[in-house]
Coordinates of C-alpha atoms in Angstrom, one line a residue:
Chain A
M197 CA 86.0 -26.8 -91.3
Q198 CA 85.4 -30.4 -90.5
R199 CA 86.8 -29.8 -87.0
V200 CA 84.4 -26.9 -86.4
L201 CA 81.5 -29.1 -87.5
E202 CA 82.7 -31.9 -85.3
K203 CA 83.0 -29.5 -82.4
L204 CA 79.5 -28.1 -83.2
G205 CA 78.0 -31.6 -83.2
L206 CA 79.6 -32.5 -79.9
G207 CA 78.6 -29.2 -78.4
I208 CA 75.0 -29.7 -79.4
V209 CA 75.0 -33.3 -78.0
L210 CA 76.3 -31.9 -74.7
L211 CA 73.8 -29.0 -74.8
I212 CA 71.0 -31.5 -75.1
L213 CA 72.5 -33.5 -72.2
V214 CA 72.7 -30.4 -70.1
I215 CA 69.0 -29.6 -70.8
L216 CA 68.0 -33.1 -70.0
A217 CA 70.1 -33.0 -66.8
V218 CA 68.4 -29.7 -65.7
S219 CA 65.0 -31.3 -66.4
F220 CA 65.6 -34.4 -64.4
Q221 CA 67.6 -32.8 -61.6
G222 CA 64.5 -32.1 -59.4
E223 CA 63.1 -35.6 -59.9
E224 CA 63.5 -38.3 -57.4
F225 CA 63.9 -40.8 -60.2
F226 CA 67.7 -40.5 -60.1
T227 CA 67.9 -40.5 -56.3
W228 CA 69.7 -43.6 -55.0
F229 CA 69.7 -44.4 -51.3
G230 CA 68.2 -41.0 -50.6
I231 CA 71.1 -39.1 -52.3
K232 CA 70.7 -37.2 -55.5
P233 CA 73.5 -37.0 -58.0
N234 CA 74.2 -33.6 -59.5
L235 CA 73.4 -34.5 -63.1
V236 CA 74.4 -31.1 -64.5
L237 CA 77.8 -31.3 -62.8
G238 CA 78.2 -34.8 -64.2
V239 CA 77.6 -33.6 -67.7
L240 CA 80.0 -30.7 -67.3
I241 CA 82.7 -33.0 -66.0
A242 CA 82.5 -34.9 -69.2
G243 CA 82.1 -31.8 -71.3
V244 CA 85.1 -30.0 -69.9
L245 CA 87.4 -32.6 -71.5
F246 CA 86.0 -32.1 -75.0
L247 CA 84.9 -28.5 -75.4
D248 CA 86.7 -25.2 -75.8
W249 CA 86.1 -22.4 -73.3
L250 CA 83.3 -20.8 -75.3
W251 CA 81.2 -23.9 -75.6
Y252 CA 81.9 -25.0 -72.1
G253 CA 81.2 -21.6 -70.7
S254 CA 77.9 -21.4 -72.5
L255 CA 76.8 -24.9 -71.2
L256 CA 77.9 -23.9 -67.7
I257 CA 75.7 -20.7 -67.7
I258 CA 72.7 -22.7 -69.2
G259 CA 73.2 -25.4 -66.6
A260 CA 73.6 -23.0 -63.7
L261 CA 70.5 -21.0 -64.6
G262 CA 68.5 -24.1 -65.2
L263 CA 69.5 -25.6 -61.8
E264 CA 68.4 -22.5 -59.8
F265 CA 65.5 -23.3 -57.5
Y266 CA 64.6 -19.9 -56.2
P267 CA 63.2 -17.1 -58.5
G268 CA 66.1 -15.1 -59.9
I269 CA 69.7 -15.8 -59.5
G270 CA 70.6 -17.4 -56.2
M271 CA 73.3 -19.4 -54.5
L272 CA 72.8 -22.5 -56.7
V273 CA 73.8 -20.5 -59.8
I274 CA 76.9 -19.1 -58.0
A275 CA 77.9 -22.5 -56.6
L276 CA 77.6 -24.3 -59.9
M277 CA 79.4 -21.5 -61.7
G278 CA 82.2 -21.7 -59.1
A279 CA 82.5 -25.5 -59.3
G280 CA 82.4 -25.3 -63.1
I281 CA 85.1 -22.7 -63.3
L282 CA 87.3 -24.7 -60.9
I283 CA 87.0 -27.9 -62.9
F284 CA 87.8 -26.0 -66.1
W285 CA 90.9 -24.5 -64.5
L286 CA 92.0 -27.8 -63.1
T287 CA 91.6 -29.5 -66.5
R288 CA 93.6 -26.8 -68.3
K289 CA 96.4 -26.4 -65.7
F290 CA 97.0 -29.7 -64.1
L291 CA 95.1 -32.7 -65.5
A292 CA 95.8 -34.9 -68.6
E293 CA 92.6 -36.2 -70.2
G294 CA 91.5 -39.5 -68.9
F295 CA 89.5 -41.4 -66.3
F296 CA 91.8 -40.2 -63.6
A297 CA 91.0 -36.6 -64.5
I298 CA 87.3 -37.5 -64.2
F299 CA 87.9 -38.9 -60.7
I300 CA 89.6 -35.7 -59.6
L301 CA 87.1 -33.5 -61.3
G302 CA 84.1 -35.4 -59.7
L303 CA 85.5 -35.1 -56.2
A304 CA 86.8 -31.5 -56.5
G305 CA 83.6 -30.2 -58.4
T306 CA 81.2 -31.7 -55.8
V307 CA 83.2 -30.4 -52.8
A308 CA 83.6 -27.0 -54.3
F309 CA 79.9 -26.9 -55.1
Y310 CA 78.9 -27.5 -51.5
L311 CA 81.7 -25.3 -50.1
I312 CA 80.2 -22.4 -51.9
L313 CA 76.5 -23.4 -51.4
S314 CA 76.5 -24.5 -47.8
P315 CA 79.9 -25.3 -46.1
G316 CA 78.1 -26.5 -43.0
F317 CA 76.5 -29.3 -45.0
I318 CA 79.9 -30.8 -45.7
W319 CA 80.9 -30.9 -42.1
S320 CA 77.5 -32.2 -40.9
N321 CA 77.0 -34.7 -43.8
P322 CA 80.5 -35.7 -45.2
S323 CA 79.4 -39.2 -46.2
M324 CA 76.5 -37.7 -48.2
V325 CA 78.8 -35.4 -50.1
L326 CA 81.3 -38.2 -50.7
V327 CA 78.5 -40.5 -52.1
E328 CA 77.2 -37.7 -54.3
A329 CA 80.8 -37.1 -55.6
V330 CA 81.0 -40.8 -56.5
Y331 CA 77.6 -40.6 -58.3
N332 CA 78.8 -37.5 -60.2
L333 CA 82.1 -38.9 -61.3
I334 CA 80.3 -42.1 -62.4
I335 CA 78.0 -40.1 -64.6
G336 CA 80.9 -38.0 -65.9
A337 CA 83.0 -41.2 -66.6
V338 CA 80.1 -42.9 -68.4
L339 CA 79.4 -39.9 -70.6
Y340 CA 83.1 -39.3 -71.2
G341 CA 83.5 -43.0 -72.3
V342 CA 80.6 -42.8 -74.7
L343 CA 81.7 -39.4 -76.1
R344 CA 85.3 -40.5 -76.5
Y345 CA 84.1 -43.7 -78.3
L346 CA 82.0 -41.6 -80.7
N347 CA 84.7 -38.9 -81.2
P348 CA 88.1 -40.6 -80.8
A349 CA 90.0 -37.5 -82.0
E350 CA 88.1 -34.7 -80.2
Q351 CA 89.9 -32.7 -77.6
W352 CA 89.6 -29.2 -76.1
S353 CA 91.6 -26.4 -77.7
Chain B
M258 CA -18.3 -53.0 -139.1
Q259 CA -19.8 -49.7 -137.8
R260 CA -20.4 -51.3 -134.4
N261 CA -16.7 -52.2 -134.2
S262 CA -15.7 -48.7 -135.0
K263 CA -18.0 -47.3 -132.3
A264 CA -16.5 -49.7 -129.8
K265 CA -13.0 -48.6 -130.7
N266 CA -14.0 -45.0 -130.2
I267 CA -15.5 -45.7 -126.8
L268 CA -12.3 -47.6 -125.8
A269 CA -10.1 -44.7 -127.0
V270 CA -12.2 -42.2 -125.1
L271 CA -12.0 -44.3 -121.9
V272 CA -8.2 -44.6 -122.3
I273 CA -7.9 -40.8 -122.8
V274 CA -10.2 -40.2 -119.8
F275 CA -8.1 -42.6 -117.7
L276 CA -4.9 -40.9 -118.7
V277 CA -6.1 -37.4 -118.3
G278 CA -7.8 -38.5 -115.0
Q279 CA -4.4 -39.4 -113.7
L280 CA -3.7 -35.7 -113.5
F281 CA -6.7 -35.2 -111.2
F282 CA -6.6 -38.3 -109.1
V283 CA -2.8 -38.9 -108.6
P284 CA -1.5 -36.4 -106.1
K285 CA 0.4 -33.6 -107.8
T286 CA 3.0 -33.5 -105.1
Y287 CA 4.0 -37.0 -105.8
V288 CA 4.7 -36.2 -109.5
N289 CA 6.3 -32.9 -108.5
S290 CA 8.5 -34.5 -105.8
K291 CA 9.8 -37.0 -108.3
L292 CA 10.5 -34.3 -110.9
V293 CA 11.9 -31.8 -108.4
T294 CA 14.1 -34.4 -106.8
A295 CA 15.4 -35.5 -110.2
L296 CA 16.1 -31.8 -111.1
Q297 CA 17.5 -30.9 -107.7
A298 CA 19.8 -33.9 -107.5
P299 CA 22.9 -32.0 -108.7
F300 CA 22.1 -29.1 -106.4
I301 CA 21.6 -31.4 -103.5
F302 CA 24.9 -33.1 -104.2
V303 CA 26.7 -29.7 -104.2
H304 CA 24.8 -28.6 -101.1
S305 CA 25.7 -31.8 -99.3
I306 CA 29.4 -31.2 -100.0
L307 CA 29.1 -27.6 -98.7
V308 CA 27.2 -28.8 -95.6
K309 CA 29.8 -31.5 -95.0
E310 CA 32.6 -28.9 -95.3
N311 CA 30.7 -26.6 -93.0
I312 CA 30.2 -29.4 -90.4
R313 CA 33.9 -30.3 -90.7
H314 CA 34.8 -26.6 -90.1
Q315 CA 32.4 -26.5 -87.1
L316 CA 33.9 -29.7 -85.7
V317 CA 37.4 -28.2 -85.9
E318 CA 36.1 -25.0 -84.2
L319 CA 34.5 -27.1 -81.5
Q320 CA 37.7 -29.1 -81.0
L321 CA 39.7 -25.9 -80.6
E322 CA 37.1 -24.5 -78.2
N323 CA 37.2 -27.8 -76.2
Q324 CA 41.0 -27.5 -76.0
D325 CA 40.8 -23.9 -74.9
L326 CA 38.2 -24.8 -72.2
R327 CA 40.4 -27.7 -71.0
A328 CA 43.3 -25.3 -70.7
Q329 CA 41.2 -22.8 -68.8
I330 CA 40.0 -25.6 -66.4
E331 CA 43.6 -26.7 -65.9
L332 CA 44.6 -23.1 -65.2
L333 CA 41.8 -22.6 -62.7
R334 CA 42.7 -25.9 -61.0
S335 CA 46.3 -24.9 -60.7
R336 CA 45.5 -21.4 -59.4
P337 CA 45.9 -21.1 -55.7
G338 CA 42.4 -21.2 -54.1
I339 CA 41.2 -20.7 -50.6
V340 CA 39.7 -23.9 -49.1
M341 CA 37.8 -23.9 -45.8
D342 CA 38.2 -26.8 -43.4
G343 CA 35.7 -26.0 -40.7
E344 CA 36.9 -22.6 -39.5
E345 CA 40.4 -23.2 -40.8
A346 CA 41.3 -21.3 -44.0
M347 CA 43.9 -22.9 -46.2
V348 CA 45.4 -22.1 -49.6
F349 CA 45.5 -25.0 -52.1
A350 CA 48.8 -24.6 -53.9
K351 CA 50.4 -26.6 -56.7
V352 CA 54.0 -27.7 -56.4
Y353 CA 56.3 -26.1 -58.9
S354 CA 59.6 -28.0 -58.2
N355 CA 61.7 -29.8 -55.7
Y356 CA 65.0 -28.4 -54.4
P357 CA 67.5 -30.0 -56.8
V358 CA 70.5 -30.9 -54.6
N359 CA 71.1 -32.7 -51.3
N360 CA 71.8 -29.9 -48.9
A361 CA 68.1 -29.1 -48.5
N362 CA 64.7 -30.6 -49.0
Q363 CA 62.3 -27.9 -50.0
I364 CA 59.5 -27.5 -52.4
L365 CA 58.5 -24.4 -54.4
V366 CA 54.7 -23.9 -54.4
H367 CA 52.5 -21.7 -56.5
A368 CA 51.0 -19.5 -53.8
G369 CA 52.6 -16.5 -52.1
A370 CA 52.0 -13.3 -50.3
N371 CA 49.3 -12.4 -52.8
S372 CA 47.3 -15.4 -51.5
G373 CA 47.8 -14.4 -47.9
I374 CA 50.7 -16.8 -47.1
K375 CA 53.1 -15.7 -44.3
L376 CA 56.4 -17.0 -43.0
G377 CA 56.0 -20.0 -40.8
A378 CA 52.7 -21.1 -42.2
V379 CA 52.0 -24.8 -42.0
A380 CA 51.9 -26.9 -45.1
T381 CA 49.9 -30.2 -45.1
T382 CA 48.6 -32.8 -47.5
G383 CA 44.9 -32.9 -48.4
E384 CA 44.5 -35.4 -45.5
G385 CA 46.0 -33.0 -43.0
I386 CA 49.4 -34.7 -42.7
F387 CA 52.1 -32.2 -41.8
I388 CA 54.6 -31.7 -44.6
G389 CA 56.5 -28.7 -43.4
E390 CA 56.5 -24.9 -43.0
V391 CA 56.9 -21.9 -45.2
I392 CA 60.4 -20.5 -44.9
E393 CA 60.3 -17.9 -47.8
V394 CA 57.5 -16.0 -49.4
F395 CA 57.5 -14.3 -52.7
D396 CA 54.5 -12.5 -54.3
K397 CA 53.2 -15.5 -56.2
M398 CA 55.2 -18.4 -54.7
S399 CA 56.6 -19.7 -51.5
V400 CA 59.3 -22.1 -50.4
V401 CA 58.2 -24.9 -48.0
R402 CA 60.8 -26.7 -45.9
T403 CA 59.8 -30.3 -45.5
I404 CA 60.4 -32.8 -42.7
F405 CA 63.1 -34.4 -45.0
D406 CA 65.2 -31.2 -44.8
P407 CA 68.3 -31.8 -42.7
D408 CA 68.9 -30.3 -39.2
W409 CA 65.3 -29.5 -38.2
E410 CA 64.1 -30.7 -34.8
L411 CA 60.5 -30.9 -33.8
P412 CA 58.9 -32.2 -30.5
V413 CA 56.3 -34.9 -31.2
K414 CA 54.1 -37.3 -29.3
I415 CA 53.7 -40.9 -30.3
G416 CA 50.5 -43.1 -30.2
A417 CA 47.5 -43.1 -27.9
G418 CA 49.9 -42.9 -24.9
R419 CA 51.3 -39.6 -26.2
V420 CA 54.9 -40.7 -25.6
D421 CA 57.2 -37.8 -26.0
A422 CA 59.9 -37.8 -28.7
L423 CA 62.0 -35.5 -30.8
L424 CA 61.7 -35.7 -34.5
V425 CA 65.0 -35.1 -36.2
S426 CA 64.4 -34.3 -39.9
G427 CA 66.6 -35.6 -42.8
V428 CA 66.6 -37.9 -45.7
L429 CA 65.3 -40.6 -43.3
P430 CA 63.5 -38.6 -40.5
K431 CA 64.2 -40.1 -37.1
L432 CA 62.4 -40.1 -33.8
T433 CA 64.8 -39.8 -30.9
L434 CA 64.8 -39.4 -27.1
I435 CA 62.0 -42.0 -26.6
S436 CA 61.9 -43.0 -23.0
K437 CA 62.8 -46.7 -22.4
N438 CA 60.0 -46.8 -19.8
K439 CA 57.3 -46.0 -22.4
T440 CA 55.9 -48.4 -24.9
V441 CA 55.9 -47.5 -28.6
S442 CA 54.7 -49.8 -31.2
V443 CA 55.2 -50.0 -35.0
G444 CA 52.4 -48.3 -36.8
A445 CA 51.6 -45.8 -34.0
P446 CA 50.7 -42.4 -35.3
I447 CA 53.1 -39.5 -34.6
Y448 CA 51.5 -36.1 -33.6
L449 CA 53.2 -32.7 -33.8
A450 CA 53.6 -31.1 -30.4
D451 CA 55.5 -27.9 -31.2
K452 CA 54.1 -24.7 -29.8
N453 CA 54.6 -23.0 -33.1
Y454 CA 52.2 -25.2 -35.0
P455 CA 48.6 -26.4 -34.4
Y456 CA 48.6 -29.1 -31.8
G457 CA 48.1 -32.7 -32.8
L458 CA 48.8 -32.5 -36.5
T459 CA 49.8 -36.0 -37.8
V460 CA 53.3 -36.2 -39.2
G461 CA 53.4 -40.0 -40.1
I462 CA 53.6 -43.4 -38.4
V463 CA 56.4 -45.3 -36.6
S464 CA 57.9 -47.7 -39.2
E465 CA 60.7 -49.2 -37.2
I466 CA 61.9 -49.1 -33.6
E467 CA 65.6 -49.1 -32.8
A468 CA 66.0 -50.1 -29.2
S469 CA 69.5 -50.5 -27.8
E470 CA 70.6 -51.6 -24.3
N471 CA 73.6 -49.3 -24.4
E472 CA 71.6 -46.2 -25.3
R473 CA 69.8 -44.2 -22.7
F474 CA 66.9 -43.6 -25.0
D475 CA 65.2 -45.5 -27.8
S476 CA 64.8 -44.2 -31.3
A477 CA 62.5 -45.0 -34.2
L478 CA 62.1 -44.4 -37.9
L479 CA 59.2 -42.5 -39.3
S480 CA 57.3 -43.2 -42.5
T481 CA 54.9 -40.9 -44.2
P482 CA 51.7 -41.9 -46.0
Y483 CA 52.8 -39.8 -49.0
E484 CA 55.7 -40.0 -51.4
K485 CA 57.7 -36.8 -51.2
S486 CA 58.5 -37.1 -54.9
G487 CA 54.8 -37.5 -55.7
L488 CA 53.6 -34.3 -54.0
D489 CA 51.6 -32.5 -56.6
A490 CA 49.9 -30.0 -54.4
V491 CA 49.8 -28.9 -50.8
Y492 CA 47.5 -27.0 -48.4
I493 CA 48.9 -24.0 -46.6
R494 CA 47.1 -22.9 -43.5
L495 CA 46.4 -19.1 -43.4
S496 CA 45.5 -18.8 -39.7
D497 CA 48.2 -18.7 -37.1

């Protein structure tokens, strides 16, 4: 019971973070050197290391729908869903929890996102994708560090 | 003794006449008003409380009405409206949102096919500075591709000398293919010279010149008089 409540608390915190990330994603406030981080992906990278598939899947759907720019469901939704599923699969199959996992997830998630959304963008602007990946993994690492500090025992199941 | 009694009678009569005379000489209304006021005091007190309550109620109603009117004004302001600039018809459209990730730089605006917007329509600021073009049209909204969108090339002319250059869009829009024989100065205005758009629309100014001996052409950086993040509304030209 206590574990469920802990999971619920962590899930709600991450849900609020996803909503905040969606709200600020379109703003230039978080743009550094002309490159925007993917705040939603950053939150998901941290969340995938704590949440079970149900919570994580729910946050992924909320984040993807919130990120969409065009009316209806477009490529942004599909790209984020694809990247989100990839990092979930990588976490469960290959990676042990830790900052190294964040590094791999940040890089793989960002590249997968643009591979689905606009592969040409990766070839024409590789440095931009790389810098964004660094931003994303920094956001993921900071959130992971804070959440791990607040919930030392919490792990996905 | 008898005289004394007579005098007392006369005095008594005079006092009575004086007192009774008050009724005739002092205005009735004065007496009435005092009495009525005294009698009405409790009613006035209750009435004042009721009136106060009524005024408070009216004040709340007025505040609600005021809020409603403000909301309506805001709604009308944000509704796309046709603005005439000479003979040029333009749609004033509020910006919904910016494209959220790095592979494009577009804005979603609150005016679409219902307002007469077509693909390729030109979007400008209120001062007539070129922002971009409409690349997608929905019923009530449109997507505008800005000059910060990657991989978009536009022929332009720089300054009074109308020096030819190619504007390459991106996070930092760049002017390329500037002839080394021509003089371009920082602060010179940049005019659009693409046959698909109205001739002479201003795009921005030259902010920095990058001249290199090894290159066959000079290049320069462009700065815009508006902040792309601060764009709250745009004007979209309806005529071709």
